[in-house]
Coordinates of C-alpha atoms in Angstrom, one line a residue:
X1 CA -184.5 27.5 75.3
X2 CA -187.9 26.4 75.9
X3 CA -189.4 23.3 74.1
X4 CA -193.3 23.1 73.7
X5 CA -194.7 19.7 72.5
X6 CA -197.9 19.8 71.3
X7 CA -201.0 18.1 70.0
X8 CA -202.5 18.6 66.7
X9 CA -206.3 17.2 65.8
X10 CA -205.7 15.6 62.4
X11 CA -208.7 15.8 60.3
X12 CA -209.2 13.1 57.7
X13 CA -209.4 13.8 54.2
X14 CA -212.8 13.5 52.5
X15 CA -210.4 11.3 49.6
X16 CA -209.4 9.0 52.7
X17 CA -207.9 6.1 51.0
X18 CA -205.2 6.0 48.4
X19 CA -205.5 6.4 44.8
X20 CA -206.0 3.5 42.5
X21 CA -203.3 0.7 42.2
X22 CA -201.8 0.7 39.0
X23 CA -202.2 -1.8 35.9
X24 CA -200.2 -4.9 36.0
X25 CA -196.7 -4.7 34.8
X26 CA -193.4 -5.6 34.8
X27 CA -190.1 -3.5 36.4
X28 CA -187.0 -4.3 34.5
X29 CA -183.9 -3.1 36.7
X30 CA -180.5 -3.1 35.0
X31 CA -178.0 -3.4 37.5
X32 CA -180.2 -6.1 39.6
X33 CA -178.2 -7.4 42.0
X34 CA -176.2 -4.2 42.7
X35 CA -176.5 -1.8 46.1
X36 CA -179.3 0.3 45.2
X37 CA -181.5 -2.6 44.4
X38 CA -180.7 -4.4 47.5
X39 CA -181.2 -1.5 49.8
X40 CA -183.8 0.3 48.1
X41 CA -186.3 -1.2 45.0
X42 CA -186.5 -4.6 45.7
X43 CA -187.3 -3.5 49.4
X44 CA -189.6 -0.9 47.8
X45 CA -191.2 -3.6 45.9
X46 CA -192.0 -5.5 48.8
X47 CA -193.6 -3.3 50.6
X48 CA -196.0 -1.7 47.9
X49 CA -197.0 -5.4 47.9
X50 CA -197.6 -5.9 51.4
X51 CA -199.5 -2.4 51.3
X52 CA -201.2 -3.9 48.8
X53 CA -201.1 -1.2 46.4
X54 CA -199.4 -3.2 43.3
X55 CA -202.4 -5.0 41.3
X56 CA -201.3 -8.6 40.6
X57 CA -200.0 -9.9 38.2
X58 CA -197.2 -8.0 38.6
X59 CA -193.2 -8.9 37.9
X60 CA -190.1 -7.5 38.8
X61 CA -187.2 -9.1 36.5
X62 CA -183.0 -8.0 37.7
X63 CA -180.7 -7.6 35.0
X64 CA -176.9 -8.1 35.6
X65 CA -174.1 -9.9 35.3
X66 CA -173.6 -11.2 38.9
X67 CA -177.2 -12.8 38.4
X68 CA -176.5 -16.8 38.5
X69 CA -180.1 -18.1 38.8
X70 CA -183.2 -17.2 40.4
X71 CA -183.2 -18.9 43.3
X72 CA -179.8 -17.1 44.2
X73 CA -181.3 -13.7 43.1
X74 CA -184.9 -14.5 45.8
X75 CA -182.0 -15.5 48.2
X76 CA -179.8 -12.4 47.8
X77 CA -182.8 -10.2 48.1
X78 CA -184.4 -12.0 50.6
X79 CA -181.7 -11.7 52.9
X80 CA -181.1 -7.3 51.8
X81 CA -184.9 -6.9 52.1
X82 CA -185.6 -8.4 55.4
X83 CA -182.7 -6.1 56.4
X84 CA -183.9 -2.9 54.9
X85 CA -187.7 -3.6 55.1
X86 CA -188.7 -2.7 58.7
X87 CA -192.1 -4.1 57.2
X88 CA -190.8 -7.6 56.7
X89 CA -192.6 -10.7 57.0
X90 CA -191.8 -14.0 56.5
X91 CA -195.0 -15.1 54.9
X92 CA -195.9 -11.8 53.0
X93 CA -191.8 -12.8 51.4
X94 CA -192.9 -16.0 50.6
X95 CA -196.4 -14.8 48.2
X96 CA -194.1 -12.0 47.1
X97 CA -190.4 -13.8 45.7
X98 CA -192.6 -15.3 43.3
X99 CA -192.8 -12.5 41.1
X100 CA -188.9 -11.8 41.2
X101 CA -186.9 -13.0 38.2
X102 CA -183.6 -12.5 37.0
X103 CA -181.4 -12.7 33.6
X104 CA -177.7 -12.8 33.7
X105 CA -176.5 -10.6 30.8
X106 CA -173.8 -8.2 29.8
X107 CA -175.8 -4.8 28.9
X108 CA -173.0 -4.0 26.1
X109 CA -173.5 -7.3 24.0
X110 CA -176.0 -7.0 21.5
X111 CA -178.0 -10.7 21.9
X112 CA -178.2 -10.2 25.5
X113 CA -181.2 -8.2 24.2
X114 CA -182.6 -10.7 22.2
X115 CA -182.6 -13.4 24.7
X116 CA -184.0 -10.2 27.1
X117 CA -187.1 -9.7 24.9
X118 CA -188.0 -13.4 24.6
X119 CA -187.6 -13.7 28.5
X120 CA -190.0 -10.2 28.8
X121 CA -192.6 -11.7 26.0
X122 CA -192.5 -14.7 28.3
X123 CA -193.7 -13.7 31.2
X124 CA -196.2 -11.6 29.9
X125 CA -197.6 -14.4 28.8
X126 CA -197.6 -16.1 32.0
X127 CA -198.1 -13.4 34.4
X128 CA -200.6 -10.9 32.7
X129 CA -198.3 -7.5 32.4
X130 CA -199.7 -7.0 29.0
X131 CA -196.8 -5.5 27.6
X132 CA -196.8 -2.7 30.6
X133 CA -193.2 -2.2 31.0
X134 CA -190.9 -0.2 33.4
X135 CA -187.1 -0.3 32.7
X136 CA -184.9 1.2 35.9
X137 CA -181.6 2.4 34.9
X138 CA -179.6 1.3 38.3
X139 CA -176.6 1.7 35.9
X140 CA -173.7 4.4 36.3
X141 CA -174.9 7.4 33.4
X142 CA -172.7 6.7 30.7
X143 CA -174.3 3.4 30.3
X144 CA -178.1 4.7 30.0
X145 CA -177.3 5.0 26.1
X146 CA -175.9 2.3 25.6
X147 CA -179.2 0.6 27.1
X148 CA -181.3 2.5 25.9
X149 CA -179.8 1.8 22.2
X150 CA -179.8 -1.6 22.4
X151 CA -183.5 -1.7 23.6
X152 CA -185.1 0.1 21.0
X153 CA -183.0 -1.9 18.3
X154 CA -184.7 -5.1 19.9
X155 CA -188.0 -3.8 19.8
X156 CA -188.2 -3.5 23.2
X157 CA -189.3 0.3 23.6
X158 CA -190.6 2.7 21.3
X159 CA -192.2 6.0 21.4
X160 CA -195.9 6.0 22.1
X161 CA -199.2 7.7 22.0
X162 CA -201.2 7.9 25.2
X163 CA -203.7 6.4 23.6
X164 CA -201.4 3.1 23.3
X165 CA -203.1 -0.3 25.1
X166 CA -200.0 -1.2 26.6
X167 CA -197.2 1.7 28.3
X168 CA -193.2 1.6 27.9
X169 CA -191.3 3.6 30.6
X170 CA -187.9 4.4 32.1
X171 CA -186.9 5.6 34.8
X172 CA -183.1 7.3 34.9
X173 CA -181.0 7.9 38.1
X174 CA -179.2 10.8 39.0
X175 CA -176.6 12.6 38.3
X176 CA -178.1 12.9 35.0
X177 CA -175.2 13.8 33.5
X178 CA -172.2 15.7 34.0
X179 CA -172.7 19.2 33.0
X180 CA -174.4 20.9 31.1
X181 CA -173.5 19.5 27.6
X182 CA -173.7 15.8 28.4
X183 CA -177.0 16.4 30.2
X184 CA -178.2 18.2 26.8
X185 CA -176.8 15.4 24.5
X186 CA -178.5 12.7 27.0
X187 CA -181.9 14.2 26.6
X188 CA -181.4 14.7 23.0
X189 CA -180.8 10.3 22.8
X190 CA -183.7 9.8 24.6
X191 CA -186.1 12.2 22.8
X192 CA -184.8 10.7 19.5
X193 CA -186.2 7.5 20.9
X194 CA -189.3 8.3 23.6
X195 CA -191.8 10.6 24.3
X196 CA -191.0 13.0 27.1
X197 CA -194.1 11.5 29.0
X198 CA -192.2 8.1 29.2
X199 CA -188.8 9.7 30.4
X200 CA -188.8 9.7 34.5
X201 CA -185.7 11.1 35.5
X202 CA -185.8 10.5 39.4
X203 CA -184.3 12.3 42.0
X204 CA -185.6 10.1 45.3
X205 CA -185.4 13.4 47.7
X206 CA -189.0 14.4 45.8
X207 CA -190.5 11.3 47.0
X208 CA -190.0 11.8 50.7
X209 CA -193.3 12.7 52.3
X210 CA -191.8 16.1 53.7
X211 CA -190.5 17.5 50.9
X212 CA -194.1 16.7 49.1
X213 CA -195.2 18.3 51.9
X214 CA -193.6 21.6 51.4
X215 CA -196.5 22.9 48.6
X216 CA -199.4 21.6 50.5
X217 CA -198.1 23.1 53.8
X218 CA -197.5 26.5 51.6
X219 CA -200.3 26.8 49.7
X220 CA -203.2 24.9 52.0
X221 CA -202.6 27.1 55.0
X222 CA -203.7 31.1 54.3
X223 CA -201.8 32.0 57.4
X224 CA -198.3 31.8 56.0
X225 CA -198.9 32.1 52.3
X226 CA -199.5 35.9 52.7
X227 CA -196.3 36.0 54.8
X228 CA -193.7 33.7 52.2
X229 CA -191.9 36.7 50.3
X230 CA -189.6 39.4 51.1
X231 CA -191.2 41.6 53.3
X232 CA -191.6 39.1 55.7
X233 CA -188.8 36.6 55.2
X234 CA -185.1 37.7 56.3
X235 CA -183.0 34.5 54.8
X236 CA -183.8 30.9 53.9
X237 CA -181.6 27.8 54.9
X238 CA -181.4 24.5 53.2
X239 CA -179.0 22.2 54.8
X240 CA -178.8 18.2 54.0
X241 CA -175.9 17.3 55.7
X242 CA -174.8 13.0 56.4
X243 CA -173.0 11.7 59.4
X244 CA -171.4 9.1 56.8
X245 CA -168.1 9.2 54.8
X246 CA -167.8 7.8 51.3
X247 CA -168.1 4.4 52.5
X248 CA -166.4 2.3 49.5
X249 CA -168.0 4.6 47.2
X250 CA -164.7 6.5 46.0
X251 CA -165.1 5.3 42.5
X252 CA -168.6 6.9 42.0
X253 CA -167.5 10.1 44.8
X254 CA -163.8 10.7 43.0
X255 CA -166.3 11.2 39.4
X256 CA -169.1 13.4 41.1
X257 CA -168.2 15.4 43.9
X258 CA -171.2 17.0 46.3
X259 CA -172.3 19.5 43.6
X260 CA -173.0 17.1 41.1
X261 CA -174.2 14.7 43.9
X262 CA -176.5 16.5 46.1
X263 CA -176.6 20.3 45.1
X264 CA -177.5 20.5 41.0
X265 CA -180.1 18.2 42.0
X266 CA -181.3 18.2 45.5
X267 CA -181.3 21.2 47.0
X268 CA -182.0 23.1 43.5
X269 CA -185.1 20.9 43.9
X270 CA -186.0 21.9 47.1
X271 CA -185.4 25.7 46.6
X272 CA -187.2 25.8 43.9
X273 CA -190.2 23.9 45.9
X274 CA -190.0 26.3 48.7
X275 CA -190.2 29.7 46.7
X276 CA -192.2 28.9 43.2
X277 CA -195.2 31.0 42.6
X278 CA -198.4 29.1 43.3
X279 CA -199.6 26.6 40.1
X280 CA -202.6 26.9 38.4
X281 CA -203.0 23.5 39.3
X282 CA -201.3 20.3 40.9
X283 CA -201.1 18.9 37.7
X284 CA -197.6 17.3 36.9
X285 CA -196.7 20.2 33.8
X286 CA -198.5 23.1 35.9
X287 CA -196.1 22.2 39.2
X288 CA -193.2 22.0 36.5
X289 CA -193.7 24.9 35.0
X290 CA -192.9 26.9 38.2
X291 CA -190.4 25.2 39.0
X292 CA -189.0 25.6 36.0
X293 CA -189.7 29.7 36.0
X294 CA -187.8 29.7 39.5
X295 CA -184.9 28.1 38.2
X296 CA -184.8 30.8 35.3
X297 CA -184.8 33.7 38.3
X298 CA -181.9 32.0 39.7
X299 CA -179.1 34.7 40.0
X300 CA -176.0 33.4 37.8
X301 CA -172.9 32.7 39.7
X302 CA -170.3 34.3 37.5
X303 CA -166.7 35.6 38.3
X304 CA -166.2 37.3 41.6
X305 CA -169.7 36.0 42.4
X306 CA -168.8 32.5 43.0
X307 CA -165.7 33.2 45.3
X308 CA -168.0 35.3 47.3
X309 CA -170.8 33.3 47.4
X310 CA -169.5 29.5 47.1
X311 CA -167.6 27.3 49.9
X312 CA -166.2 24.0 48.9
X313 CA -165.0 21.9 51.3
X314 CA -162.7 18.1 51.9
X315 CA -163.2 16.2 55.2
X316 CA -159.8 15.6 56.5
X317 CA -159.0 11.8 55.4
X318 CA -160.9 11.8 52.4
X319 CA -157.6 11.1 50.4
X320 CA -156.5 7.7 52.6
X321 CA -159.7 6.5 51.5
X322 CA -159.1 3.5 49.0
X323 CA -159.2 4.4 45.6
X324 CA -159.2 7.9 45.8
X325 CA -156.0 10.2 44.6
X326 CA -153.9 11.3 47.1
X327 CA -153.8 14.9 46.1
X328 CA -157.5 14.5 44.8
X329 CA -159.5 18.2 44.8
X330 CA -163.3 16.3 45.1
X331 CA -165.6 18.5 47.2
X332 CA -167.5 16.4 50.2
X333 CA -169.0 20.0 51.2
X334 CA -170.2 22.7 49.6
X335 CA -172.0 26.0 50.7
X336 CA -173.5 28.4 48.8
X337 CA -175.7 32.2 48.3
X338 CA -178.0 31.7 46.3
X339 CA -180.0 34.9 45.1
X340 CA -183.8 34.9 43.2
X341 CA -184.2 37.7 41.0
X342 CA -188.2 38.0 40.7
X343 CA -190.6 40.1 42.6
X344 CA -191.4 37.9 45.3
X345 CA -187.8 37.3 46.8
X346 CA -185.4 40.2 45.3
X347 CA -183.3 41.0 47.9
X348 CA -183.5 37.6 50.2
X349 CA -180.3 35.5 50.5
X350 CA -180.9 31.4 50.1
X351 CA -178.0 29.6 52.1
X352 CA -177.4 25.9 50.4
X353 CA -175.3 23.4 52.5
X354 CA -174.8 19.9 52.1
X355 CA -171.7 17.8 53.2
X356 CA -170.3 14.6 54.4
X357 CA -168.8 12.8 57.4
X358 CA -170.1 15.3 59.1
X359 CA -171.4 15.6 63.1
X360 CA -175.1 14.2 62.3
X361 CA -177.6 13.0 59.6
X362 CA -180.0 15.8 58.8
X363 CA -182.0 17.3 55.6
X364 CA -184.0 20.7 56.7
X365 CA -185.5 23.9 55.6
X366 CA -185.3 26.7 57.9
X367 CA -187.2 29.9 56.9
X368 CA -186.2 33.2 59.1
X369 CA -188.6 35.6 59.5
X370 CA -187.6 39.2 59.9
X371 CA -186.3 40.8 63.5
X372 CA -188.6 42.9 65.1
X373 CA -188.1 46.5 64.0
X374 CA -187.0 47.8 67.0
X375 CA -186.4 47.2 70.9
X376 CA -190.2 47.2 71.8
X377 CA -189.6 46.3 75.6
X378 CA -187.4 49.2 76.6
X379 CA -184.6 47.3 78.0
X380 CA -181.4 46.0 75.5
X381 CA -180.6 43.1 77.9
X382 CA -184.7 41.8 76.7
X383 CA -184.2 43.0 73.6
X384 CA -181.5 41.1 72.9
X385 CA -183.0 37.6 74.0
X386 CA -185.5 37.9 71.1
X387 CA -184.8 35.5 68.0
X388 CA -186.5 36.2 64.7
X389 CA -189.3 33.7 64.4
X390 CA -188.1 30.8 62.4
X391 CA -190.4 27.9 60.8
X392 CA -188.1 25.0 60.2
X393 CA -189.5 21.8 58.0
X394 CA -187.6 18.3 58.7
X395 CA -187.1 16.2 55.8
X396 CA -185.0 13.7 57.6
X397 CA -185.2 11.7 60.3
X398 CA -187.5 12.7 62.8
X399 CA -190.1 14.5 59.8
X400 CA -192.2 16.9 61.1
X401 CA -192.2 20.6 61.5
X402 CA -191.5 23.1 64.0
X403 CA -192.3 27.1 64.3
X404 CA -190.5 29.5 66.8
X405 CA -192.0 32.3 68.3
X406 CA -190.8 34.3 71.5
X407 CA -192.8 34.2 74.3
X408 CA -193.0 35.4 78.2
X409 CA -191.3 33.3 81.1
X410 CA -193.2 32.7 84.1
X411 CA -192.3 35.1 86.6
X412 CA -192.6 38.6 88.1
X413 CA -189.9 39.6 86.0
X414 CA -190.1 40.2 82.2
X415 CA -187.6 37.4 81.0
X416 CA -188.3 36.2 77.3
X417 CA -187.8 32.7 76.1
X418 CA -187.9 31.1 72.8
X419 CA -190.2 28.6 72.5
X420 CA -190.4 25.5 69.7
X421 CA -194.0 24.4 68.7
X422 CA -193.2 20.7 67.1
X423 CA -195.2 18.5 64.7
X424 CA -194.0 14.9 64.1
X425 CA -195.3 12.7 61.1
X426 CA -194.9 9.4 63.4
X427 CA -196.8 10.9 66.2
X428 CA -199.1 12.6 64.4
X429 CA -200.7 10.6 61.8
X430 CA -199.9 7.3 63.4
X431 CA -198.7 5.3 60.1
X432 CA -195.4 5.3 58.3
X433 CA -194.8 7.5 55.6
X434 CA -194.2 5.5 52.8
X435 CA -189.9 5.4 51.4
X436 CA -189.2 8.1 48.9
X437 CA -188.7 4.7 46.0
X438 CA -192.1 3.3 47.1
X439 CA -194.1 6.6 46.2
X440 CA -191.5 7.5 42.9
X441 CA -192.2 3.9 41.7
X442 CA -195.7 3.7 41.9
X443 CA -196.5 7.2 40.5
X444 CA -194.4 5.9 37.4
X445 CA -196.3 2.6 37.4
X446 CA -200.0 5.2 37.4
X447 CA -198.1 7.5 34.7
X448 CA -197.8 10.1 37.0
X449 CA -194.8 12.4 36.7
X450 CA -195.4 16.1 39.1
X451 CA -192.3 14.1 40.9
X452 CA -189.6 13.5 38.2
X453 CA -187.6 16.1 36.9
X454 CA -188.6 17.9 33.0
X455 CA -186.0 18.1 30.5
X456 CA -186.4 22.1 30.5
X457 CA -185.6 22.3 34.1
X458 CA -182.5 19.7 34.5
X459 CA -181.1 21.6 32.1
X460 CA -181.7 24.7 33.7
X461 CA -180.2 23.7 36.7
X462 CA -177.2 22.6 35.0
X463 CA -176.3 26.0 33.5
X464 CA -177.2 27.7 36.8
X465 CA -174.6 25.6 37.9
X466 CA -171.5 25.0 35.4
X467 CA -170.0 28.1 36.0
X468 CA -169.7 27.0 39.8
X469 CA -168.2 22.9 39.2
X470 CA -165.9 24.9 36.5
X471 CA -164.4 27.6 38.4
X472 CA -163.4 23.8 40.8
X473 CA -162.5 21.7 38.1
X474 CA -161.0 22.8 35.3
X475 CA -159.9 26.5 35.6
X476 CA -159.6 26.6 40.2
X477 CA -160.2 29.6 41.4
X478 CA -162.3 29.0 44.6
X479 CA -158.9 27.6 47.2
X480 CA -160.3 24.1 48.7
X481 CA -160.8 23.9 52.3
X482 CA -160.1 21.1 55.0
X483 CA -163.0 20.0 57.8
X484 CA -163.0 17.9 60.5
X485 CA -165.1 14.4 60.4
X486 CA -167.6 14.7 62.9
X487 CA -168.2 18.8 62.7
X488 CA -170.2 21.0 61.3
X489 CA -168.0 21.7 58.3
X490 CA -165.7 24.4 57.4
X491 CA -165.5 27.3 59.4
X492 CA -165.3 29.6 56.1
X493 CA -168.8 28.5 55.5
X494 CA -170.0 30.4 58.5
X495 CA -168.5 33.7 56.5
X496 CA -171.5 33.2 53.5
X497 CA -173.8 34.6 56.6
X498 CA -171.8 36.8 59.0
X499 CA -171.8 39.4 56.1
X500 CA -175.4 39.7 56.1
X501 CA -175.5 39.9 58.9
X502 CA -177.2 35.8 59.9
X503 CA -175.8 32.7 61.3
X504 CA -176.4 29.1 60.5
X505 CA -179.6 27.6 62.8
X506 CA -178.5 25.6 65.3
X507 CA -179.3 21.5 64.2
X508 CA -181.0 20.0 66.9

């Protein structure tokens, strides 16, 4: 295989700098001191303020029981963030921790959320927020009620008019929900009590630069727009798979399971980036309408359908993990066909993989273009060196994107190589892209939701897939398969392709 590197002229933008810093506010995290605030908001934080795209005053106040004081709760981030930040600066830290607070509190108890308001009404007071409020749920879901009760009882958020002086928002983590019923009853609780416009339900794979990247790449470039449908495209792949196991998380894993995890979410997300119809415009309700309207062309998986299209797979080991049961039935892999009954991809297959402890770390898209029609060189030994084309899109690590095309060898014989054409974000635009929380909490600070999921379309994508988590859960008929830690998964997920004829791309 032949690998061509090469250089791309990057033009700049006529809008070169970035768009305007958001109002002053303050970001309320319940669950303050746990793992995803260590690792990835407070860090986040940090580095929209080095970047100096928060406007100050700004404050970011850490809810939880394990909070003792603030000077513990600067210490304890100081110490995640300078580990996590590759931005981090001793200095910067020190004009930052000043806007970190923290209030010790049990989110069940009723007065927690009185002493909660006075502490909020306090520091807009002293910092200038103006009553511009964002409150994180970094809670597990059958909490965000509970929360989200108590604060509207203590005045704390109400529904509002855009026209409002001051903004109330939350934002929700995934899995939002179980299935389809709980998701339906949690969007009902918040509607009851919010607008939909202050409801950002956040899935961090949409804030990653590549997978934002995905409509701009389609619909900016008129050479592969004409060619992104059926008569050009033979299958598309979307793999996310991690190198790591569980990793302590068997409490959260043994109730979720990869579906619920990465697939409902995820890689519904991404499939429904890569093969909407174009949007009027990039407005936030224009991009989720077609996203939506994709999700509605999804093929249900019913009956015979899901054992012939659905894989779900157990690293070997998982069960001597601590805390999980020893004859537990949680999928760590899963594989799916996913068909799109519309006029632009009837009849092209959509392979889905995503797993754990498996051989690397890697989130891609791979779109195969059609084989050539027939042997055009006159020799089958030629022939049969010739790949379909294949234009693959890295989300993680090494972003970029590559495109294959077949091309002569050097020589007086006519010997075929396939040849890689690579883009890379880090070489190419010489800056960092931005962390997926960075960009998903600073468009909710500007109001700006084309990145969160709708209520129309989480649902949607839970019904797609009930059906699939059911036929595993509560009435199994899909038989569990064993991997390896370290491979590539199970071998019966190779079986999704070989029928039609295709076989998983190679990760690099």
């Amino acid at each position: 295989m032949l690998e061509l590197e090469t250089m791309f002229h990057l033009h700049k933008s006529a809008q070169d700098g970035d768009l305007e810093r958001p109002d002053p506010f303050l970001l309320i995290i319940f669950g303050g001191t746990g793992d995803l605030a260590k690792r990835k908001l407070i860090p986040a934080c940090y580095n929209l303020f080095r970047e100096g795209l928060l406007k100050e005053p700004f404050a970011v106040m850490g809810v939880s029981r394990r909070a003792s004081s603030v000077e513990a709760f600067r210490d304890l981030h100081h110490e995640s963030t300078s580990k996590f930040s590759p931005l981090f600066d001793e200095e910067i830290w020190r004009r930052f921790a000043p806007s970190l607070t923290c209030m010790s509190g049990d989110v069940y108890k009723e007065e927690m959320y009185d002493a909660l308001r006075k502490q909020i009404e306090e520091i807009d007071r002293e910092r200038g927020t103006n009553g511009n409020r964002i409150f994180y749920f970094s809670t597990p879901p059958k909490v965000f009620p509970v929360i989200l009760s108590h604060l509207t009882k203590a005045g704390l958020i109400q529904k509002q008019a855009p026209s409002s002086k001051s903004w109330q928002r939350i934002i929700i983590e995934k899995p939002f929900g179980r299935d389809l019923a709980s998701a339906r009853r949690l969007n009902q609780t918040l509607l009851e009590m919010l607008e939909e416009d202050q409801i950002f339900r956040i899935d961090h794979y949409l804030g990653k630069e590549t997978v934002q990247n995905i409509l701009v790449f389609r619909f900016g470039n008129s050479i592969f727009e004409p060619l992104w449908n059926r008569k050009f495209i033979d299958c598309v792949q979307i793999t996310a798979l991690e190198d790591i196991s569980i990793e302590g998380r068997a409490s959260f894993y043994e109730e979720t399971g990869v579906f619920r995890d990465i697939v409902q979410n995820h890689l519904l997300e991404i499939l429904s980036l890569c093969s909407m119809e174009m949007p009027v415009t990039f407005q936030a309700n224009d991009i989720r309408d077609q996203k939506l309207q994709l999700l509605r062309s999804l093929r249900p998986l019913l009956g015979s359908a899901i054992q012939n299209h659905t894989v779900y797979g157990q690293y070997k080991g998982y069960r001597e993990e601590a805390d999980v049961s020893p004859d537990s039935h949680t999928p760590t892999y899963a594989a799916m066909k996913v068909m799109v009954d519309n006029w632009r991809w009837q009849g092209v297959p959509f392979y889905l993989r995503a797993g754990k402890a498996l051989q690397r770390r890697v989130t891609e898209i791979a779109i195969q273009f059609n084989p050539i029609p027939f042997c055009l060189f006159g020799r089958e030994d030629v022939c049969q060196m010739i790949d379909p084309n294949v234009l693959i899109m890295r989300i993680q690590p090494d972003e970029g994107i590559s495109l294959r095309f077949v091309c002569k060898e050097p020589g007086d014989r006519l010997k075929i190589g396939n040849v890689d054409m690579n883009f890379k974000y880090a070489a190419g635009f010489e800056r960092r892209p931005p962390e997926a929380y960075e960009r998903l909490l600073l468009d909710c600070a500007r109001g700006d939701l084309t990145l969160f999921a709708r209520k129309d379309a989480i649902e949607r994508a839970w019904e797609f897939m009930d059906p699939v988590i059911q036929a595993i859960e509560v009435e199994p008929s899909l038989p569990l398969v064993f991997y390896e830690k370290g491979s590539l998964g199970p071998e019966e997920a190779n079986s999704l392709l070989v029928r039609d004829g295709n076989r998983w791309q190679e990760i690099r």
